[in-house]
Amino acid sequence: MSEQSVPAQADSILCLISNPLDPVLNSKIVARIQDETGGEINWLAQKTACEIIAPKTGNTEQIAREILAGLPVDVALVPKQNRRKKLLLADMDSTMINEECIDELADELGLKPEIAEITAKAMRGELDFTEALATRVKLLRGLDLQAIKQVRRERISLAPGGRVLVHTMKEYGSYCALVSGGFTLFADYFAKRIGFDEATANVLEFDKSETLTGRVVPPIVDSSTKVRRLDELRKKLGIQDRQTLAVGDGANDLAMLKKAGMGVALHAKPAIAAAAPFRIEHGDLSALLYLQGYNEEEFVR
Ligand SMILES: [Mg+2]
C-alpha cells in the first residue's frame, strides 16, 4: 500500500511553484496567502518558487488557489518528513523528453496521424497498453536502424528542468532511474545524456539487415514493470516507499505514481492528473526539486 497521506498541517509545507520561464510569484501575493494560512514564508527561487512552512489552517491548498485566482502557479501540500527523496523513477516520453518517440518514428513512414492517435488513447488509459504497443510497432515494420538514429538525433528534445533535477538529486545522494514503455534505443541514449543511473525500456526486434521486424522482444515493459522496478530499487537501497519519488504523464505511470512516496503527474492528461497524488501543470521538471525543498542555490546544473 502507498504511504502517501495528507499530513497534519503543522507537519506540512505548502509549495507554490511557477514555471521559470513565466515566474509570476511575488511577495505581495505570497503575503496575502500567508495572512490567511499562517506559517513561515521561505523563498526557494526568486519569483519562481516559494513555500509556507507549517501553515496553521486546515484548507491551505484551497486558500492558496483562491488567492492565486488562475495564475499559472502549482500548489502542493507536502509532508515535512522525508522530504528529500533517495530514489527517483521517471517516465521518458512526454516527461523527460518533449515528444513521444513512437510517433516520431511513425512520421518517418508517413504514419504519424494513425499511430499518434493510438498513442494518445493508450496514454489516456483508453486502450490496453501492451496491445496498443504491439499494434503500433507492427506498423513500424521495415524502418531501418539508421533512420531511427536520425529521428533520435533530430526530432527529440530534452524536457526543461530534467537535467538539473537528475544532477541535483544525484549530487545529494539519490539514485535516478528512467523507466519507459518506449524503446531502449531512445531510453539508453537519453538516460545517459540526462544523467540517469540506469534505464529500463522495451527492446525493438531487428532482422539481419537492421530493419524492424514489427515486434518487440518480450517481456514488455508496462505499468507493472515500472512498479516492480520501484520496489526492487527501493529494497536494494534499503529505503522506505516514503523516501521515493516518481514522475510521469501517462496511464501506464499511474500505478508507479500511487506507489511512490511522492508521485507527481507532470503536464498529464486530465484523468491521469486527477488520479495522481501530486500534479505539476505549470512548472517544469525543476518543480520536483522545489517540492523536495531544494532552493535554487543548491541546484547542480
Ligand atoms: Mg509518457
PDB file of C-alpha atoms and ligand atoms in Angstrom:
ATOM      1  CA  MET A   1       0.000   0.000   0.000  1.00  0.00           C
ATOM      2  CA  SER A   2       1.054   3.567  -0.623  1.00  0.00           C
ATOM      3  CA  GLU A   3       2.338   5.537   2.335  1.00  0.00           C
ATOM      4  CA  GLN A   4       1.120   8.800   0.857  1.00  0.00           C
ATOM      5  CA  SER A   5      -1.294  10.562   3.140  1.00  0.00           C
ATOM      6  CA  VAL A   6      -2.483  14.048   3.857  1.00  0.00           C
ATOM      7  CA  PRO A   7      -0.245  15.353   6.621  1.00  0.00           C
ATOM      8  CA  ALA A   8      -1.407  17.306   9.640  1.00  0.00           C
ATOM      9  CA  GLN A   9      -0.903  20.934   8.636  1.00  0.00           C
ATOM     10  CA  ALA A  10       1.758  21.674  11.262  1.00  0.00           C
ATOM     11  CA  ASP A  11       3.829  18.836   9.848  1.00  0.00           C
ATOM     12  CA  SER A  12       3.428  20.069   6.319  1.00  0.00           C
ATOM     13  CA  ILE A  13       4.694  22.619   3.850  1.00  0.00           C
ATOM     14  CA  LEU A  14       2.681  24.476   1.268  1.00  0.00           C
ATOM     15  CA  CYS A  15       4.606  24.736  -2.018  1.00  0.00           C
ATOM     16  CA  LEU A  16       3.901  27.444  -4.584  1.00  0.00           C
ATOM     17  CA  ILE A  17       5.736  26.813  -7.843  1.00  0.00           C
ATOM     18  CA  SER A  18       5.644  28.586 -11.189  1.00  0.00           C
ATOM     19  CA  ASN A  19       7.471  27.994 -14.450  1.00  0.00           C
ATOM     20  CA  PRO A  20      10.994  29.522 -14.564  1.00  0.00           C
ATOM     21  CA  LEU A  21      10.095  30.928 -17.990  1.00  0.00           C
ATOM     22  CA  ASP A  22       6.956  32.563 -16.601  1.00  0.00           C
ATOM     23  CA  PRO A  23       7.864  33.442 -12.989  1.00  0.00           C
ATOM     24  CA  VAL A  24       4.704  35.074 -11.726  1.00  0.00           C
ATOM     25  CA  LEU A  25       5.109  34.799  -7.960  1.00  0.00           C
ATOM     26  CA  ASN A  26       5.704  37.936  -5.917  1.00  0.00           C
ATOM     27  CA  SER A  27       6.000  38.751  -2.232  1.00  0.00           C
ATOM     28  CA  LYS A  28       2.678  40.584  -2.215  1.00  0.00           C
ATOM     29  CA  ILE A  29       0.595  37.629  -3.294  1.00  0.00           C
ATOM     30  CA  VAL A  30       2.537  35.204  -1.074  1.00  0.00           C
ATOM     31  CA  ALA A  31       1.973  37.521   1.906  1.00  0.00           C
ATOM     32  CA  ARG A  32      -1.758  37.555   1.131  1.00  0.00           C
ATOM     33  CA  ILE A  33      -1.785  33.752   1.259  1.00  0.00           C
ATOM     34  CA  GLN A  34       0.238  33.674   4.492  1.00  0.00           C
ATOM     35  CA  ASP A  35      -2.122  36.223   6.072  1.00  0.00           C
ATOM     36  CA  GLU A  36      -4.835  33.564   5.864  1.00  0.00           C
ATOM     37  CA  THR A  37      -2.844  30.363   6.342  1.00  0.00           C
ATOM     38  CA  GLY A  38      -0.237  31.428   8.910  1.00  0.00           C
ATOM     39  CA  GLY A  39       3.133  29.683   8.847  1.00  0.00           C
ATOM     40  CA  GLU A  40       6.525  30.956   7.713  1.00  0.00           C
ATOM     41  CA  ILE A  41       7.461  32.129   4.243  1.00  0.00           C
ATOM     42  CA  ASN A  42      10.608  30.682   2.690  1.00  0.00           C
ATOM     43  CA  TRP A  43      11.602  31.619  -0.869  1.00  0.00           C
ATOM     44  CA  LEU A  44      13.324  28.857  -2.869  1.00  0.00           C
ATOM     45  CA  ALA A  45      13.815  30.854  -6.068  1.00  0.00           C
ATOM     46  CA  GLN A  46      13.002  34.479  -6.719  1.00  0.00           C
ATOM     47  CA  LYS A  47       9.599  34.896  -8.425  1.00  0.00           C
ATOM     48  CA  THR A  48       9.551  31.167  -9.230  1.00  0.00           C
ATOM     49  CA  ALA A  49       9.141  29.079  -6.088  1.00  0.00           C
ATOM     50  CA  CYS A  50       8.183  29.750  -2.503  1.00  0.00           C
ATOM     51  CA  GLU A  51       6.985  27.706   0.440  1.00  0.00           C
ATOM     52  CA  ILE A  52       4.934  28.347   3.527  1.00  0.00           C
ATOM     53  CA  ILE A  53       6.246  26.218   6.377  1.00  0.00           C
ATOM     54  CA  ALA A  54       3.780  24.740   8.854  1.00  0.00           C
ATOM     55  CA  PRO A  55       0.592  26.569   7.848  1.00  0.00           C
ATOM     56  CA  LYS A  56      -1.945  26.825  10.651  1.00  0.00           C
ATOM     57  CA  THR A  57      -5.257  26.421   8.828  1.00  0.00           C
ATOM     58  CA  GLY A  58      -6.839  23.245   7.547  1.00  0.00           C
ATOM     59  CA  ASN A  59      -7.563  24.127   3.951  1.00  0.00           C
ATOM     60  CA  THR A  60      -4.346  25.796   2.882  1.00  0.00           C
ATOM     61  CA  GLU A  61      -4.313  24.483  -0.682  1.00  0.00           C
ATOM     62  CA  GLN A  62      -7.798  25.793  -1.315  1.00  0.00           C
ATOM     63  CA  ILE A  63      -6.953  29.184   0.216  1.00  0.00           C
ATOM     64  CA  ALA A  64      -3.849  29.456  -1.964  1.00  0.00           C
ATOM     65  CA  ARG A  65      -5.706  28.504  -5.123  1.00  0.00           C
ATOM     66  CA  GLU A  66      -8.412  31.055  -4.457  1.00  0.00           C
ATOM     67  CA  ILE A  67      -5.926  33.866  -3.873  1.00  0.00           C
ATOM     68  CA  LEU A  68      -3.822  32.874  -6.896  1.00  0.00           C
ATOM     69  CA  ALA A  69      -7.024  33.016  -8.948  1.00  0.00           C
ATOM     70  CA  GLY A  70      -5.948  31.291 -12.120  1.00  0.00           C
ATOM     71  CA  LEU A  71      -2.301  32.437 -12.125  1.00  0.00           C
ATOM     72  CA  PRO A  72      -0.017  29.742 -13.612  1.00  0.00           C
ATOM     73  CA  VAL A  73       1.252  28.512 -10.232  1.00  0.00           C
ATOM     74  CA  ASP A  74       1.266  24.933  -8.980  1.00  0.00           C
ATOM     75  CA  VAL A  75       0.110  24.441  -5.402  1.00  0.00           C
ATOM     76  CA  ALA A  76       1.009  21.378  -3.338  1.00  0.00           C
ATOM     77  CA  LEU A  77       0.931  20.449   0.331  1.00  0.00           C
ATOM     78  CA  VAL A  78       3.805  18.106   1.165  1.00  0.00           C
ATOM     79  CA  PRO A  79       4.866  16.419   4.415  1.00  0.00           C
ATOM     80  CA  LYS A  80       7.926  17.840   6.207  1.00  0.00           C
ATOM     81  CA  GLN A  81       9.212  14.354   6.963  1.00  0.00           C
ATOM     82  CA  ASN A  82      11.324  12.543   4.386  1.00  0.00           C
ATOM     83  CA  ARG A  83      11.084  15.499   2.096  1.00  0.00           C
ATOM     84  CA  ARG A  84      14.272  14.845   0.131  1.00  0.00           C
ATOM     85  CA  LYS A  85      13.866  11.580  -1.688  1.00  0.00           C
ATOM     86  CA  LYS A  86      16.530   8.927  -2.113  1.00  0.00           C
ATOM     87  CA  LEU A  87      15.182   7.409  -5.311  1.00  0.00           C
ATOM     88  CA  LEU A  88      13.709   8.925  -8.484  1.00  0.00           C
ATOM     89  CA  LEU A  89      11.825   6.906 -11.070  1.00  0.00           C
ATOM     90  CA  ALA A  90      10.918   8.829 -14.199  1.00  0.00           C
ATOM     91  CA  ASP A  91       8.928   8.101 -17.306  1.00  0.00           C
ATOM     92  CA  MET A  92      10.611   9.162 -20.570  1.00  0.00           C
ATOM     93  CA  ASP A  93       8.167  10.124 -23.356  1.00  0.00           C
ATOM     94  CA  SER A  94       6.365  13.442 -22.725  1.00  0.00           C
ATOM     95  CA  THR A  95       8.055  13.541 -19.291  1.00  0.00           C
ATOM     96  CA  MET A  96      11.872  13.660 -19.577  1.00  0.00           C
ATOM     97  CA  ILE A  97      11.666  14.366 -23.327  1.00  0.00           C
ATOM     98  CA  ASN A  98       9.064  16.515 -25.024  1.00  0.00           C
ATOM     99  CA  GLU A  99       7.991  14.004 -27.665  1.00  0.00           C
ATOM    100  CA  GLU A 100       6.522  10.516 -27.975  1.00  0.00           C
ATOM    101  CA  CYS A 101       9.331   8.609 -29.733  1.00  0.00           C
ATOM    102  CA  ILE A 102       6.990   6.139 -31.402  1.00  0.00           C
ATOM    103  CA  ASP A 103       5.023   8.977 -33.032  1.00  0.00           C
ATOM    104  CA  GLU A 104       8.240  10.500 -34.401  1.00  0.00           C
ATOM    105  CA  LEU A 105       9.287   7.104 -35.795  1.00  0.00           C
ATOM    106  CA  ALA A 106       5.864   6.787 -37.402  1.00  0.00           C
ATOM    107  CA  ASP A 107       6.393  10.124 -39.101  1.00  0.00           C
ATOM    108  CA  GLU A 108       9.360   8.599 -40.978  1.00  0.00           C
ATOM    109  CA  LEU A 109       6.895   6.200 -42.609  1.00  0.00           C
ATOM    110  CA  GLY A 110       4.163   8.796 -43.131  1.00  0.00           C
ATOM    111  CA  LEU A 111       2.056   7.137 -40.424  1.00  0.00           C
ATOM    112  CA  LYS A 112       2.148   9.783 -37.712  1.00  0.00           C
ATOM    113  CA  PRO A 113      -1.574  10.659 -37.527  1.00  0.00           C
ATOM    114  CA  GLU A 114      -2.574   6.999 -37.363  1.00  0.00           C
ATOM    115  CA  ILE A 115      -0.013   5.996 -34.738  1.00  0.00           C
ATOM    116  CA  ALA A 116      -0.237   9.205 -32.671  1.00  0.00           C
ATOM    117  CA  GLU A 117      -3.962   8.619 -32.246  1.00  0.00           C
ATOM    118  CA  ILE A 118      -3.317   5.165 -30.778  1.00  0.00           C
ATOM    119  CA  THR A 119      -0.549   6.580 -28.552  1.00  0.00           C
ATOM    120  CA  ALA A 120      -2.821   9.301 -27.198  1.00  0.00           C
ATOM    121  CA  LYS A 121      -5.598   6.804 -26.437  1.00  0.00           C
ATOM    122  CA  ALA A 122      -3.170   4.421 -24.733  1.00  0.00           C
ATOM    123  CA  MET A 123      -1.695   7.228 -22.618  1.00  0.00           C
ATOM    124  CA  ARG A 124      -5.195   8.298 -21.542  1.00  0.00           C
ATOM    125  CA  GLY A 125      -5.791   4.711 -20.462  1.00  0.00           C
ATOM    126  CA  GLU A 126      -8.443   4.016 -23.090  1.00  0.00           C
ATOM    127  CA  LEU A 127      -6.545   1.121 -24.675  1.00  0.00           C
ATOM    128  CA  ASP A 128      -4.660  -1.841 -23.245  1.00  0.00           C
ATOM    129  CA  PHE A 129      -1.012  -0.732 -23.166  1.00  0.00           C
ATOM    130  CA  THR A 130       0.544  -3.978 -24.424  1.00  0.00           C
ATOM    131  CA  GLU A 131      -1.940  -4.370 -27.261  1.00  0.00           C
ATOM    132  CA  ALA A 132      -1.569  -0.741 -28.300  1.00  0.00           C
ATOM    133  CA  LEU A 133       2.219  -1.114 -28.295  1.00  0.00           C
ATOM    134  CA  ALA A 134       2.077  -4.274 -30.433  1.00  0.00           C
ATOM    135  CA  THR A 135      -0.284  -2.625 -32.930  1.00  0.00           C
ATOM    136  CA  ARG A 136       1.961   0.408 -33.363  1.00  0.00           C
ATOM    137  CA  VAL A 137       5.271  -1.480 -33.517  1.00  0.00           C
ATOM    138  CA  LYS A 138       3.783  -3.743 -36.186  1.00  0.00           C
ATOM    139  CA  LEU A 139       3.110  -0.660 -38.305  1.00  0.00           C
ATOM    140  CA  LEU A 140       6.787   0.343 -37.972  1.00  0.00           C
ATOM    141  CA  ARG A 141       7.983  -2.835 -39.702  1.00  0.00           C
ATOM    142  CA  GLY A 142      10.667  -2.147 -42.299  1.00  0.00           C
ATOM    143  CA  LEU A 143      12.045   1.008 -40.693  1.00  0.00           C
ATOM    144  CA  ASP A 144      15.856   0.792 -40.587  1.00  0.00           C
ATOM    145  CA  LEU A 145      18.226   1.451 -37.729  1.00  0.00           C
ATOM    146  CA  GLN A 146      19.898   4.421 -39.384  1.00  0.00           C
ATOM    147  CA  ALA A 147      16.538   6.173 -39.821  1.00  0.00           C
ATOM    148  CA  ILE A 148      15.751   5.525 -36.142  1.00  0.00           C
ATOM    149  CA  LYS A 149      19.082   7.012 -35.081  1.00  0.00           C
ATOM    150  CA  GLN A 150      18.363  10.044 -37.229  1.00  0.00           C
ATOM    151  CA  VAL A 151      14.986  10.515 -35.529  1.00  0.00           C
ATOM    152  CA  ARG A 152      16.772  10.252 -32.207  1.00  0.00           C
ATOM    153  CA  ARG A 153      19.304  12.915 -33.189  1.00  0.00           C
ATOM    154  CA  GLU A 154      16.991  15.362 -34.902  1.00  0.00           C
ATOM    155  CA  ARG A 155      13.492  15.139 -33.538  1.00  0.00           C
ATOM    156  CA  ILE A 156      13.764  14.601 -29.813  1.00  0.00           C
ATOM    157  CA  SER A 157      14.303  17.395 -27.287  1.00  0.00           C
ATOM    158  CA  LEU A 158      15.012  17.200 -23.572  1.00  0.00           C
ATOM    159  CA  ALA A 159      12.211  18.476 -21.329  1.00  0.00           C
ATOM    160  CA  PRO A 160      13.222  21.623 -19.416  1.00  0.00           C
ATOM    161  CA  GLY A 161      14.443  21.094 -15.874  1.00  0.00           C
ATOM    162  CA  GLY A 162      15.219  17.413 -16.393  1.00  0.00           C
ATOM    163  CA  ARG A 163      18.992  17.601 -16.278  1.00  0.00           C
ATOM    164  CA  VAL A 164      19.034  19.846 -13.218  1.00  0.00           C
ATOM    165  CA  LEU A 165      16.561  17.539 -11.467  1.00  0.00           C
ATOM    166  CA  VAL A 166      18.684  14.451 -12.001  1.00  0.00           C
ATOM    167  CA  HIS A 167      22.067  16.115 -11.463  1.00  0.00           C
ATOM    168  CA  THR A 168      20.941  17.753  -8.223  1.00  0.00           C
ATOM    169  CA  MET A 169      19.307  14.640  -6.785  1.00  0.00           C
ATOM    170  CA  LYS A 170      22.399  12.611  -7.599  1.00  0.00           C
ATOM    171  CA  GLU A 171      24.690  15.216  -6.040  1.00  0.00           C
ATOM    172  CA  TYR A 172      22.672  14.888  -2.816  1.00  0.00           C
ATOM    173  CA  GLY A 173      22.933  11.111  -2.842  1.00  0.00           C
ATOM    174  CA  SER A 174      19.831   9.875  -4.696  1.00  0.00           C
ATOM    175  CA  TYR A 175      19.625   7.114  -7.267  1.00  0.00           C
ATOM    176  CA  CYS A 176      17.857   8.013 -10.524  1.00  0.00           C
ATOM    177  CA  ALA A 177      16.199   5.516 -12.861  1.00  0.00           C
ATOM    178  CA  LEU A 178      14.441   6.028 -16.167  1.00  0.00           C
ATOM    179  CA  VAL A 179      11.551   3.579 -16.716  1.00  0.00           C
ATOM    180  CA  SER A 180       9.979   3.737 -20.143  1.00  0.00           C
ATOM    181  CA  GLY A 181       7.292   1.882 -22.039  1.00  0.00           C
ATOM    182  CA  GLY A 182       9.185   3.217 -25.080  1.00  0.00           C
ATOM    183  CA  PHE A 183      12.359   1.755 -26.531  1.00  0.00           C
ATOM    184  CA  THR A 184      15.899   1.108 -25.269  1.00  0.00           C
ATOM    185  CA  LEU A 185      17.307   2.765 -28.407  1.00  0.00           C
ATOM    186  CA  PHE A 186      15.952   6.031 -27.031  1.00  0.00           C
ATOM    187  CA  ALA A 187      15.888   5.360 -23.274  1.00  0.00           C
ATOM    188  CA  ASP A 188      19.542   4.270 -23.003  1.00  0.00           C
ATOM    189  CA  TYR A 189      20.665   7.213 -25.121  1.00  0.00           C
ATOM    190  CA  PHE A 190      18.650   9.924 -23.313  1.00  0.00           C
ATOM    191  CA  ALA A 191      19.266   8.408 -19.866  1.00  0.00           C
ATOM    192  CA  LYS A 192      22.969   8.936 -20.493  1.00  0.00           C
ATOM    193  CA  ARG A 193      22.501  12.475 -21.777  1.00  0.00           C
ATOM    194  CA  ILE A 194      20.307  13.484 -18.855  1.00  0.00           C
ATOM    195  CA  GLY A 195      22.483  11.727 -16.251  1.00  0.00           C
ATOM    196  CA  PHE A 196      20.312   8.817 -15.043  1.00  0.00           C
ATOM    197  CA  ASP A 197      21.987   5.881 -13.300  1.00  0.00           C
ATOM    198  CA  GLU A 198      20.039   3.350 -15.348  1.00  0.00           C
ATOM    199  CA  ALA A 199      17.261   2.868 -17.888  1.00  0.00           C
ATOM    200  CA  THR A 200      14.607   0.220 -18.435  1.00  0.00           C
ATOM    201  CA  ALA A 201      12.632   0.093 -21.694  1.00  0.00           C
ATOM    202  CA  ASN A 202      11.331  -2.172 -24.442  1.00  0.00           C
ATOM    203  CA  VAL A 203      13.678  -3.770 -26.955  1.00  0.00           C
ATOM    204  CA  LEU A 204      12.755  -3.422 -30.622  1.00  0.00           C
ATOM    205  CA  GLU A 205      13.478  -6.511 -32.704  1.00  0.00           C
ATOM    206  CA  PHE A 206      15.611  -6.086 -35.847  1.00  0.00           C
ATOM    207  CA  ASP A 207      16.317  -8.526 -38.673  1.00  0.00           C
ATOM    208  CA  LYS A 208      19.771  -9.211 -40.143  1.00  0.00           C
ATOM    209  CA  SER A 209      19.647  -6.169 -42.398  1.00  0.00           C
ATOM    210  CA  GLU A 210      18.988  -3.903 -39.384  1.00  0.00           C
ATOM    211  CA  THR A 211      15.355  -3.172 -40.186  1.00  0.00           C
ATOM    212  CA  LEU A 212      12.452  -3.509 -37.749  1.00  0.00           C
ATOM    213  CA  THR A 213      10.572  -6.810 -37.786  1.00  0.00           C
ATOM    214  CA  GLY A 214       7.486  -5.145 -36.314  1.00  0.00           C
ATOM    215  CA  ARG A 215       7.873  -6.934 -32.990  1.00  0.00           C
ATOM    216  CA  VAL A 216       9.114  -6.108 -29.509  1.00  0.00           C
ATOM    217  CA  VAL A 217      11.375  -8.604 -27.728  1.00  0.00           C
ATOM    218  CA  PRO A 218       9.499  -9.876 -24.639  1.00  0.00           C
ATOM    219  CA  PRO A 219       9.000  -9.244 -21.758  1.00  0.00           C
ATOM    220  CA  ILE A 220       7.122  -5.993 -22.337  1.00  0.00           C
ATOM    221  CA  VAL A 221       7.872  -3.038 -20.061  1.00  0.00           C
ATOM    222  CA  ASP A 222       4.438  -1.899 -18.912  1.00  0.00           C
ATOM    223  CA  SER A 223       2.798  -0.329 -15.881  1.00  0.00           C
ATOM    224  CA  SER A 224       3.586  -3.300 -13.635  1.00  0.00           C
ATOM    225  CA  THR A 225       7.251  -3.295 -14.688  1.00  0.00           C
ATOM    226  CA  LYS A 226       7.551   0.301 -13.506  1.00  0.00           C
ATOM    227  CA  VAL A 227       6.094  -0.579 -10.099  1.00  0.00           C
ATOM    228  CA  ARG A 228       8.335  -3.627  -9.843  1.00  0.00           C
ATOM    229  CA  ARG A 229      11.450  -1.595 -10.635  1.00  0.00           C
ATOM    230  CA  LEU A 230      10.448   0.918  -7.954  1.00  0.00           C
ATOM    231  CA  ASP A 231      10.172  -1.930  -5.444  1.00  0.00           C
ATOM    232  CA  GLU A 232      13.405  -3.621  -6.485  1.00  0.00           C
ATOM    233  CA  LEU A 233      15.435  -0.423  -6.282  1.00  0.00           C
ATOM    234  CA  ARG A 234      13.823   0.620  -3.014  1.00  0.00           C
ATOM    235  CA  LYS A 235      14.806  -2.713  -1.459  1.00  0.00           C
ATOM    236  CA  LYS A 236      18.289  -2.581  -2.959  1.00  0.00           C
ATOM    237  CA  LEU A 237      18.820   0.886  -1.485  1.00  0.00           C
ATOM    238  CA  GLY A 238      17.306  -0.169   1.847  1.00  0.00           C
ATOM    239  CA  ILE A 239      14.790   2.676   1.912  1.00  0.00           C
ATOM    240  CA  GLN A 240      11.041   3.072   2.512  1.00  0.00           C
ATOM    241  CA  ASP A 241       8.331   3.896  -0.022  1.00  0.00           C
ATOM    242  CA  ARG A 242       8.021   7.356   1.534  1.00  0.00           C
ATOM    243  CA  GLN A 243      11.622   8.105   0.507  1.00  0.00           C
ATOM    244  CA  THR A 244      10.847   7.599  -3.180  1.00  0.00           C
ATOM    245  CA  LEU A 245       9.747   9.973  -5.922  1.00  0.00           C
ATOM    246  CA  ALA A 246       8.127   9.089  -9.246  1.00  0.00           C
ATOM    247  CA  VAL A 247       7.107  11.270 -12.184  1.00  0.00           C
ATOM    248  CA  GLY A 248       5.139  10.530 -15.336  1.00  0.00           C
ATOM    249  CA  ASP A 249       2.308  11.666 -17.570  1.00  0.00           C
ATOM    250  CA  GLY A 250       0.526   8.560 -18.842  1.00  0.00           C
ATOM    251  CA  ALA A 251      -1.953   5.912 -17.740  1.00  0.00           C
ATOM    252  CA  ASN A 252       0.893   3.402 -17.568  1.00  0.00           C
ATOM    253  CA  ASP A 253       2.599   5.598 -14.948  1.00  0.00           C
ATOM    254  CA  LEU A 254      -0.312   5.835 -12.540  1.00  0.00           C
ATOM    255  CA  ALA A 255       0.392   2.667 -10.515  1.00  0.00           C
ATOM    256  CA  MET A 256       4.002   3.824 -10.029  1.00  0.00           C
ATOM    257  CA  LEU A 257       2.854   7.325  -9.018  1.00  0.00           C
ATOM    258  CA  LYS A 258       0.495   5.877  -6.438  1.00  0.00           C
ATOM    259  CA  LYS A 259       3.118   3.519  -5.043  1.00  0.00           C
ATOM    260  CA  ALA A 260       5.885   6.117  -4.640  1.00  0.00           C
ATOM    261  CA  GLY A 261       6.227   8.295  -1.546  1.00  0.00           C
ATOM    262  CA  MET A 262       5.676  11.262  -3.792  1.00  0.00           C
ATOM    263  CA  GLY A 263       4.029  10.533  -7.146  1.00  0.00           C
ATOM    264  CA  VAL A 264       3.875  13.515  -9.479  1.00  0.00           C
ATOM    265  CA  ALA A 265       1.814  13.730 -12.663  1.00  0.00           C
ATOM    266  CA  LEU A 266       3.655  16.154 -14.944  1.00  0.00           C
ATOM    267  CA  HIS A 267       1.660  18.005 -17.619  1.00  0.00           C
ATOM    268  CA  ALA A 268      -0.505  14.890 -17.656  1.00  0.00           C
ATOM    269  CA  LYS A 269      -3.754  14.054 -19.383  1.00  0.00           C
ATOM    270  CA  PRO A 270      -6.658  15.264 -17.167  1.00  0.00           C
ATOM    271  CA  ALA A 271      -7.785  11.834 -15.975  1.00  0.00           C
ATOM    272  CA  ILE A 272      -4.217  10.910 -15.006  1.00  0.00           C
ATOM    273  CA  ALA A 273      -3.591  14.237 -13.254  1.00  0.00           C
ATOM    274  CA  ALA A 274      -6.831  13.885 -11.297  1.00  0.00           C
ATOM    275  CA  ALA A 275      -5.919  10.387 -10.108  1.00  0.00           C
ATOM    276  CA  ALA A 276      -2.284  11.166  -9.215  1.00  0.00           C
ATOM    277  CA  PRO A 277      -1.249  12.150  -5.666  1.00  0.00           C
ATOM    278  CA  PHE A 278       0.551  15.323  -6.836  1.00  0.00           C
ATOM    279  CA  ARG A 279       0.272  17.385 -10.020  1.00  0.00           C
ATOM    280  CA  ILE A 280       2.567  19.818 -11.786  1.00  0.00           C
ATOM    281  CA  GLU A 281       0.685  21.615 -14.518  1.00  0.00           C
ATOM    282  CA  HIS A 282       2.656  24.853 -14.935  1.00  0.00           C
ATOM    283  CA  GLY A 283       6.196  24.254 -13.687  1.00  0.00           C
ATOM    284  CA  ASP A 284       8.885  22.286 -15.485  1.00  0.00           C
ATOM    285  CA  LEU A 285      10.813  19.328 -14.052  1.00  0.00           C
ATOM    286  CA  SER A 286      12.695  21.623 -11.641  1.00  0.00           C
ATOM    287  CA  ALA A 287       9.367  21.807  -9.761  1.00  0.00           C
ATOM    288  CA  LEU A 288      10.216  18.363  -8.384  1.00  0.00           C
ATOM    289  CA  LEU A 289      13.264  19.877  -6.685  1.00  0.00           C
ATOM    290  CA  TYR A 290      11.176  22.652  -5.143  1.00  0.00           C
ATOM    291  CA  LEU A 291       8.657  20.067  -3.884  1.00  0.00           C
ATOM    292  CA  GLN A 292      11.590  18.438  -2.091  1.00  0.00           C
ATOM    293  CA  GLY A 293      12.654  21.759  -0.580  1.00  0.00           C
ATOM    294  CA  TYR A 294      15.783  22.361  -2.643  1.00  0.00           C
ATOM    295  CA  ASN A 295      16.462  26.040  -3.186  1.00  0.00           C
ATOM    296  CA  GLU A 296      17.874  27.363  -6.426  1.00  0.00           C
ATOM    297  CA  GLU A 297      21.354  27.846  -4.971  1.00  0.00           C
ATOM    298  CA  GLU A 298      21.580  24.124  -4.280  1.00  0.00           C
ATOM    299  CA  PHE A 299      20.794  23.236  -7.899  1.00  0.00           C
ATOM    300  CA  VAL A 300      23.513  21.386  -9.804  1.00  0.00           C
ATOM    301  CA  ARG A 301      23.315  22.476 -13.438  1.00  0.00           C
TER     302      ARG A 301
HETATM  303 MG    MG B   1       4.985   9.417 -21.003  1.00  0.00          MG
END
